[in-house]
Tab-separated table of C-alpha atoms in Angstrom:
chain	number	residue	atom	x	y	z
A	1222	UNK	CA	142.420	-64.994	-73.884
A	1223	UNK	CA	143.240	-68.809	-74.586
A	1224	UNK	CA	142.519	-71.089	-71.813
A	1225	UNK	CA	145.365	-73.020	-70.403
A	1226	UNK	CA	147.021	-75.720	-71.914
A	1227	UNK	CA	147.585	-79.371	-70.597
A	1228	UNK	CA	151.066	-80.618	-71.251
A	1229	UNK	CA	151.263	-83.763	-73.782
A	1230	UNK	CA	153.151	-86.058	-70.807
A	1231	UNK	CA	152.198	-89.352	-73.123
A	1232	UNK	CA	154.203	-88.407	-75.745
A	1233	UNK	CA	156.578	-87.173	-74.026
A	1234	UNK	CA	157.189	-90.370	-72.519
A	1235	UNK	CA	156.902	-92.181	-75.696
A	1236	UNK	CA	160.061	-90.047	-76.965
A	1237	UNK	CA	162.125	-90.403	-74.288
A	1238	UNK	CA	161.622	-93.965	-74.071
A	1239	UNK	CA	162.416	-94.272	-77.499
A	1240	UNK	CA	165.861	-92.353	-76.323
A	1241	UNK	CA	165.493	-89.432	-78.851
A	1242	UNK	CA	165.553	-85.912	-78.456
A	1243	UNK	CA	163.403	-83.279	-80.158
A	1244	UNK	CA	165.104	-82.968	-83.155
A	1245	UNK	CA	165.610	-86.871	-83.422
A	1246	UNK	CA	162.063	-87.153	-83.539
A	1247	UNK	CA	161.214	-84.712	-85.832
A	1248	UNK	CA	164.171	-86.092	-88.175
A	1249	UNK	CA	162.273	-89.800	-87.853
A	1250	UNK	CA	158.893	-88.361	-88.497
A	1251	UNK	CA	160.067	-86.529	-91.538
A	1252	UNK	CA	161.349	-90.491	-92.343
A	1253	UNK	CA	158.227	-91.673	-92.096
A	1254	UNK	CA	156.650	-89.327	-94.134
A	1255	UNK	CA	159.025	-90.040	-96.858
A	1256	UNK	CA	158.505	-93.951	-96.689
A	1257	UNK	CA	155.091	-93.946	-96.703
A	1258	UNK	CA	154.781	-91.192	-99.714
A	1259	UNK	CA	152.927	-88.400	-97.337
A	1260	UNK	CA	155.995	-86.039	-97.137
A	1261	UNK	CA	155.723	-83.630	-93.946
A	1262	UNK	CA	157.829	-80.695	-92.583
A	1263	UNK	CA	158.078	-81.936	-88.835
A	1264	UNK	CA	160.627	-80.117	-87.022
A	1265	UNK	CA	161.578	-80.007	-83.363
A	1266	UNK	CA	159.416	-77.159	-82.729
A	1267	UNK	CA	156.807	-78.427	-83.506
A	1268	UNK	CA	157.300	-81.490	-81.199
A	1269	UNK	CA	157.813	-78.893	-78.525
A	1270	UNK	CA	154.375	-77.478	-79.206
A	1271	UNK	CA	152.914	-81.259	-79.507
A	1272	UNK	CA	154.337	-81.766	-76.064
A	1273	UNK	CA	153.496	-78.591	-74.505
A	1274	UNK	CA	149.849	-78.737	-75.526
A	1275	UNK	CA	150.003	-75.699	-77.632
A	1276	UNK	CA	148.868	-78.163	-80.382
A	1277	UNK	CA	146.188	-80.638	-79.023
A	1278	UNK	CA	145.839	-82.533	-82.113
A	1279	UNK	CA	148.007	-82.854	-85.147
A	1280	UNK	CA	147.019	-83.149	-88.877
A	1281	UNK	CA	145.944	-86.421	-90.103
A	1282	UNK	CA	149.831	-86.033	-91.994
A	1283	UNK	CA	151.447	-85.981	-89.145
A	1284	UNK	CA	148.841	-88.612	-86.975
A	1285	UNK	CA	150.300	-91.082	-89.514
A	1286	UNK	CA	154.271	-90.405	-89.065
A	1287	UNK	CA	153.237	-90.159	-85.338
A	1288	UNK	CA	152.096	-94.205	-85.566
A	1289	UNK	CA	154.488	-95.271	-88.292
A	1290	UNK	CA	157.739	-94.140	-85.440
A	1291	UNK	CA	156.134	-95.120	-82.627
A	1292	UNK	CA	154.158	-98.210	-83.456
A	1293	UNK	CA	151.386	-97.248	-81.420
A	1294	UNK	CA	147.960	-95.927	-82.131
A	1295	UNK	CA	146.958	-92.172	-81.880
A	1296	UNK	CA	144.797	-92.619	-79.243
A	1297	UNK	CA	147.733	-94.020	-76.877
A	1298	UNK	CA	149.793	-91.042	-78.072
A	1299	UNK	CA	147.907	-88.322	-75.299
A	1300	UNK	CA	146.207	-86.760	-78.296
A	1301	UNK	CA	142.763	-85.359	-78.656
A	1302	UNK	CA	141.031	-86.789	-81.503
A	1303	UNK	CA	142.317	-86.217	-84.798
A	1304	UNK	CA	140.080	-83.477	-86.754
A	1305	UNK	CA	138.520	-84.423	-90.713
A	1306	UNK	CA	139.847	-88.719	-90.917
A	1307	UNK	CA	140.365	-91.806	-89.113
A	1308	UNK	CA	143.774	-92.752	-89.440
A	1309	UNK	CA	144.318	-95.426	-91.538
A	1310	UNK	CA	145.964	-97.865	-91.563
A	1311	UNK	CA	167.520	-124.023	-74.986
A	1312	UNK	CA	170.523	-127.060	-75.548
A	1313	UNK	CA	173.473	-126.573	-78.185
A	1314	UNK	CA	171.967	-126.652	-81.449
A	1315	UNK	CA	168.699	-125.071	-80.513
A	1316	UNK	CA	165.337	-126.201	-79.763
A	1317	UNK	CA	162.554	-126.330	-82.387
A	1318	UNK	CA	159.749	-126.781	-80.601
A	1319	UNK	CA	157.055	-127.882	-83.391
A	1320	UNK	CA	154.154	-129.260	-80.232
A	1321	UNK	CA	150.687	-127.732	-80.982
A	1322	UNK	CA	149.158	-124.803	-79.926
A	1323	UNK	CA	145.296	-124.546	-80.326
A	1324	UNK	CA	146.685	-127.178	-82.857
A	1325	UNK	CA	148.341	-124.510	-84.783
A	1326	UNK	CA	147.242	-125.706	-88.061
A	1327	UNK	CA	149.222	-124.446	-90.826
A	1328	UNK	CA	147.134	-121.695	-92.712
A	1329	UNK	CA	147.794	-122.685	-96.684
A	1330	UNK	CA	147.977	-119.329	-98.236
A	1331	UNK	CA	145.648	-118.293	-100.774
A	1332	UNK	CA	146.920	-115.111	-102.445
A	1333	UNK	CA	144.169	-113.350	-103.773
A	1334	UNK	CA	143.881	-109.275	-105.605
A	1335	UNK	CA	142.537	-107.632	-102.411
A	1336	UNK	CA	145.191	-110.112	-100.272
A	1337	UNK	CA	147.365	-106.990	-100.088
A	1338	UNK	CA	145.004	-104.332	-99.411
A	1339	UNK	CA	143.353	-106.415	-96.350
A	1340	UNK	CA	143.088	-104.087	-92.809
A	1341	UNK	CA	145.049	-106.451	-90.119
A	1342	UNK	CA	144.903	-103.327	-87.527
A	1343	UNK	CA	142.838	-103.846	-84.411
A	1344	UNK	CA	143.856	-105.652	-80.676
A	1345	UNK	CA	145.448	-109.578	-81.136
A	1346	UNK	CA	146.736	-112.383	-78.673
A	1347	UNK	CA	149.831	-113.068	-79.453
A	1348	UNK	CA	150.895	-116.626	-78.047
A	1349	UNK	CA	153.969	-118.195	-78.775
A	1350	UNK	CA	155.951	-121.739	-77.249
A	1351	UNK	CA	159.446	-121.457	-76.356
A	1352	UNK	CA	161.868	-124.192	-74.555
A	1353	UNK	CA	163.959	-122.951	-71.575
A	1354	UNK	CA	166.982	-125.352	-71.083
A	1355	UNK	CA	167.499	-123.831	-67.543
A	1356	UNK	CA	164.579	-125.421	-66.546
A	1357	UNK	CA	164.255	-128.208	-68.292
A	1358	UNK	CA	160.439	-127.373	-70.139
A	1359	UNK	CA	158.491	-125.528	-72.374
A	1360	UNK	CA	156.470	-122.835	-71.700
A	1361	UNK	CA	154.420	-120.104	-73.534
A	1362	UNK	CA	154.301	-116.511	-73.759
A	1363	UNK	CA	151.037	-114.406	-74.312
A	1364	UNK	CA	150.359	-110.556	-74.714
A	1365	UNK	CA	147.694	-108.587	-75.714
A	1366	UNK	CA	149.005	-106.534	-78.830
A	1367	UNK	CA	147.692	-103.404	-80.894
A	1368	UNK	CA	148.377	-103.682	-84.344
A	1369	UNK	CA	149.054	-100.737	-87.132
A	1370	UNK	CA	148.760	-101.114	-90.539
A	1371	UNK	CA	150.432	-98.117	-93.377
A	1372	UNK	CA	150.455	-99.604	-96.796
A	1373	UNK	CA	152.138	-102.756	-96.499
A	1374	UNK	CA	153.842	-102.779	-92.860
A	1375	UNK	CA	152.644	-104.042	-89.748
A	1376	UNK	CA	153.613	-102.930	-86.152
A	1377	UNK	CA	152.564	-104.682	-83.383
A	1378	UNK	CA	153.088	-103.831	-79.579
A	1379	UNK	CA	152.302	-105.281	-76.255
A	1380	UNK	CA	149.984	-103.272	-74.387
A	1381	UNK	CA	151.644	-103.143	-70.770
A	1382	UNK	CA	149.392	-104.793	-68.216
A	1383	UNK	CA	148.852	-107.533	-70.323
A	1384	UNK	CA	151.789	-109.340	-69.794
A	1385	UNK	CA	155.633	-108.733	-67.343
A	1386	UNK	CA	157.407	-108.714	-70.669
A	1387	UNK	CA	157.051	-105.817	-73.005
A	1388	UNK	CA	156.680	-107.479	-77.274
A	1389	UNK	CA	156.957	-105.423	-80.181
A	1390	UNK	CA	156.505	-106.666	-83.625
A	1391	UNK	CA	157.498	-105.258	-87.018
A	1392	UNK	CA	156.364	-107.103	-90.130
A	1393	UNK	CA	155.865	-106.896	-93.656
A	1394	UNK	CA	152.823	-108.007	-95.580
A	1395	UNK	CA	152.914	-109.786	-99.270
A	1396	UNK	CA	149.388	-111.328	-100.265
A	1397	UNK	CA	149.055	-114.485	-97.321
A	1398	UNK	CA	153.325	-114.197	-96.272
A	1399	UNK	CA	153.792	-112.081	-92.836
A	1400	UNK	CA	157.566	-111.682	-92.598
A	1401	UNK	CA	159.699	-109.818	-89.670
A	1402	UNK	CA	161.207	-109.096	-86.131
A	1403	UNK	CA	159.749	-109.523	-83.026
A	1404	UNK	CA	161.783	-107.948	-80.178
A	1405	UNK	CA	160.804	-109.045	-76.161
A	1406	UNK	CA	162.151	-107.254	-73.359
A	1407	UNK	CA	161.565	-109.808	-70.277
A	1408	UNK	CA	160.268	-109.072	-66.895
A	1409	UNK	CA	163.361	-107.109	-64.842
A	1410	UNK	CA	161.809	-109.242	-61.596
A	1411	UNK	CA	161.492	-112.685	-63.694
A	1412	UNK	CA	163.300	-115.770	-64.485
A	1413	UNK	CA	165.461	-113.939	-67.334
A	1414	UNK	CA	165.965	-111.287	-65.182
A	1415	UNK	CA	165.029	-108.249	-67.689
A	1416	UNK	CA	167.436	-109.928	-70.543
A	1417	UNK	CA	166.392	-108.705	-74.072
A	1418	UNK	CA	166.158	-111.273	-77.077
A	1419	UNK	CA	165.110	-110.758	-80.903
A	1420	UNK	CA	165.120	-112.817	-83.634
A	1421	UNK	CA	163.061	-113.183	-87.121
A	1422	UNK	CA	159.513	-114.232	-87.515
A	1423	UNK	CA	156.706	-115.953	-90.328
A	1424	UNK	CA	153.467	-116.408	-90.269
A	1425	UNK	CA	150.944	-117.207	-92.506
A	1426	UNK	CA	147.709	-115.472	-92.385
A	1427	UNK	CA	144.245	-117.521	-92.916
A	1428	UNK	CA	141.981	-116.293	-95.693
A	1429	UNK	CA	139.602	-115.119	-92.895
A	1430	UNK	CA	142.230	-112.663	-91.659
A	1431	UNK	CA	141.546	-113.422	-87.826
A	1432	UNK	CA	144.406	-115.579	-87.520
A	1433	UNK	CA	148.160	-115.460	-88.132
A	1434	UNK	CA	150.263	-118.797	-87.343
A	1435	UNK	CA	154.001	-119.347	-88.277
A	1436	UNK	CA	157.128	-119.729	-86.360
A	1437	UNK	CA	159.448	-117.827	-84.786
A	1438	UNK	CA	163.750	-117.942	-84.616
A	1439	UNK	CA	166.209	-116.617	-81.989
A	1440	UNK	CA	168.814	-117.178	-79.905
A	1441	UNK	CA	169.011	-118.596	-76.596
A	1442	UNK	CA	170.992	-117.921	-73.295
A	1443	UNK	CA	173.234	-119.994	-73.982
A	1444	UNK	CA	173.469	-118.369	-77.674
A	1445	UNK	CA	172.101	-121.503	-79.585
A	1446	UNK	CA	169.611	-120.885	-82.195
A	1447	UNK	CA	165.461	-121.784	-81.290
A	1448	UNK	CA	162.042	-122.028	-83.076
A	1449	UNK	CA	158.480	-122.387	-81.902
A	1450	UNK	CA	155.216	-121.864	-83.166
A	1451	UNK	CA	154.043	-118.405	-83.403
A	1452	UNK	CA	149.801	-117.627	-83.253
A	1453	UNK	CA	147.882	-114.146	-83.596
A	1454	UNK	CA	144.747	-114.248	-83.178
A	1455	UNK	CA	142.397	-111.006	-84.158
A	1456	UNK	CA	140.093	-109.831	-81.026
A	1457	UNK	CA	138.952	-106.441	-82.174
A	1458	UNK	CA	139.114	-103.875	-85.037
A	1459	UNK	CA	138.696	-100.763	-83.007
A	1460	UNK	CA	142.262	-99.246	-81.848
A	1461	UNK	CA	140.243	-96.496	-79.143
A	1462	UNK	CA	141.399	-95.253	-75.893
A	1463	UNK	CA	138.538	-97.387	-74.237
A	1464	UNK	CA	139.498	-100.555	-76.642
A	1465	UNK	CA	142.315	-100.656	-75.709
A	1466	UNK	CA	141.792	-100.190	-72.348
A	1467	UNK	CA	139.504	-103.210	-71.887
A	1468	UNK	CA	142.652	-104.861	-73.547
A	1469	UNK	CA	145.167	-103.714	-71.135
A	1470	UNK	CA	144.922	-106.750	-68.404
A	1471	UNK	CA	146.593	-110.215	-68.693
A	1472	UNK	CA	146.294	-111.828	-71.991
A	1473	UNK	CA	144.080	-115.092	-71.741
């Protein structure tokens, strides 16, 4: 007789904080599959039985859709391992605030062959400047993030005690160039009072590859367009429960 089963309540949360049903999720896993050339047959069934327990680990296939929609790692995902592979991977006008941070040198890119097929995943510190007209200052923003890599993209989210806000990143790799959105949801209880902003993001990655620095865009509350300086700074390759973990405290 089989032994009970222990409900997947992680990513069942994921999901429906993502505001899709079963069959959305199956229909953006299938997606996935598609963009990154591993075609699977995910179907809302399926996500039942993920969710239920039936299935306490899914194929390395589906592991890799599962990160790709999400943007988070397996292991945050409420899965037991995965069997046979690792998975791989303000004033009118706007402010541009160009002051240094950790002197935020300018990385000169230096596109090499293997440029492209360089492994960015792991835990960073994202720290960025921004200027907040309501108060008359700058200040700066810091999370802990986890980073995924499949083929060529980059997703990047806050892990949740490090920081009020929540961060997600999604960026696209070419040689040294690391070009996308970034996407902050701020602290309900905070100055901006839970307000959402987005905007567009470059950075530039050192030859190294333990350090990102650009600048970021986006609007403002009073719907002017900003910049700042933008840093990521690598702090560990491993993307484990426990990793993470350790992570999962105020970024400093």
């Amino acid at each position: 007789m089989a032994g009970m089963t222990t409900p997947n309540t992680a990513l069942r949360a994921v999901r429906t904080g993502m505001r899709m049903s079963q069959d959305d999720f199956a229909r953006a896993l299938q997606a996935a599959g598609h963009r990154v050339g591993e075609p699977n047959d995910a179907n809302k069934r399926l996500v039942q039985r993920w969710e239920s327990g039936a299935i306490a680990a899914p194929r390395p296939v589906y592991a890799r859709a599962l990160e790709v929609v999400t943007g988070l790692p397996i292991s945050l995902l409420g899965f037991a391992a995965v069997p046979g592979e690792h998975v791989a991977r303000d004033g009118h006008g706007g402010h541009d605030l160009t002051s240094p941070m950790s002197s935020l040198a300018t990385p000169t890119p230096k596109p090499s062959p293997a440029a492209a097929h360089r492994s960015y995943e792991g835990v960073w510190l994202s720290r960025y400047q921004y200027h907040s007209s309501g108060r008359g200052d700058s200040f700066a923003g810091q999370h802990f993030v986890v980073l995924l890599q499949h083929g060529d993209r980059l997703t990047a989210r806050s892990l949740p005690g490090s920081a009020a806000s929540s961060l997600s990143l999604d960026l696209t790799v070419d040689g040294a160039v690391v070009t996308g959105t970034w996407v902050e949801q701020t602290d309900p209880t905070g100055y901006y009072r839970g307000a959402r902003y987005h905007g567009a993001i470059q950075l530039l990655a050192e030859p190294t590859g333990r350090r990102m620095a650009g600048k970021w865009v986006g609007f403002g509350k009073d719907m002017d367009i900003n910049t700042g300086p933008w840093e990521l700074v690598f702090r560990d390759a491993s993307t484990s429960k426990a990793t993470l973990d350790r992570y999962n405290t105020t970024a400093t």
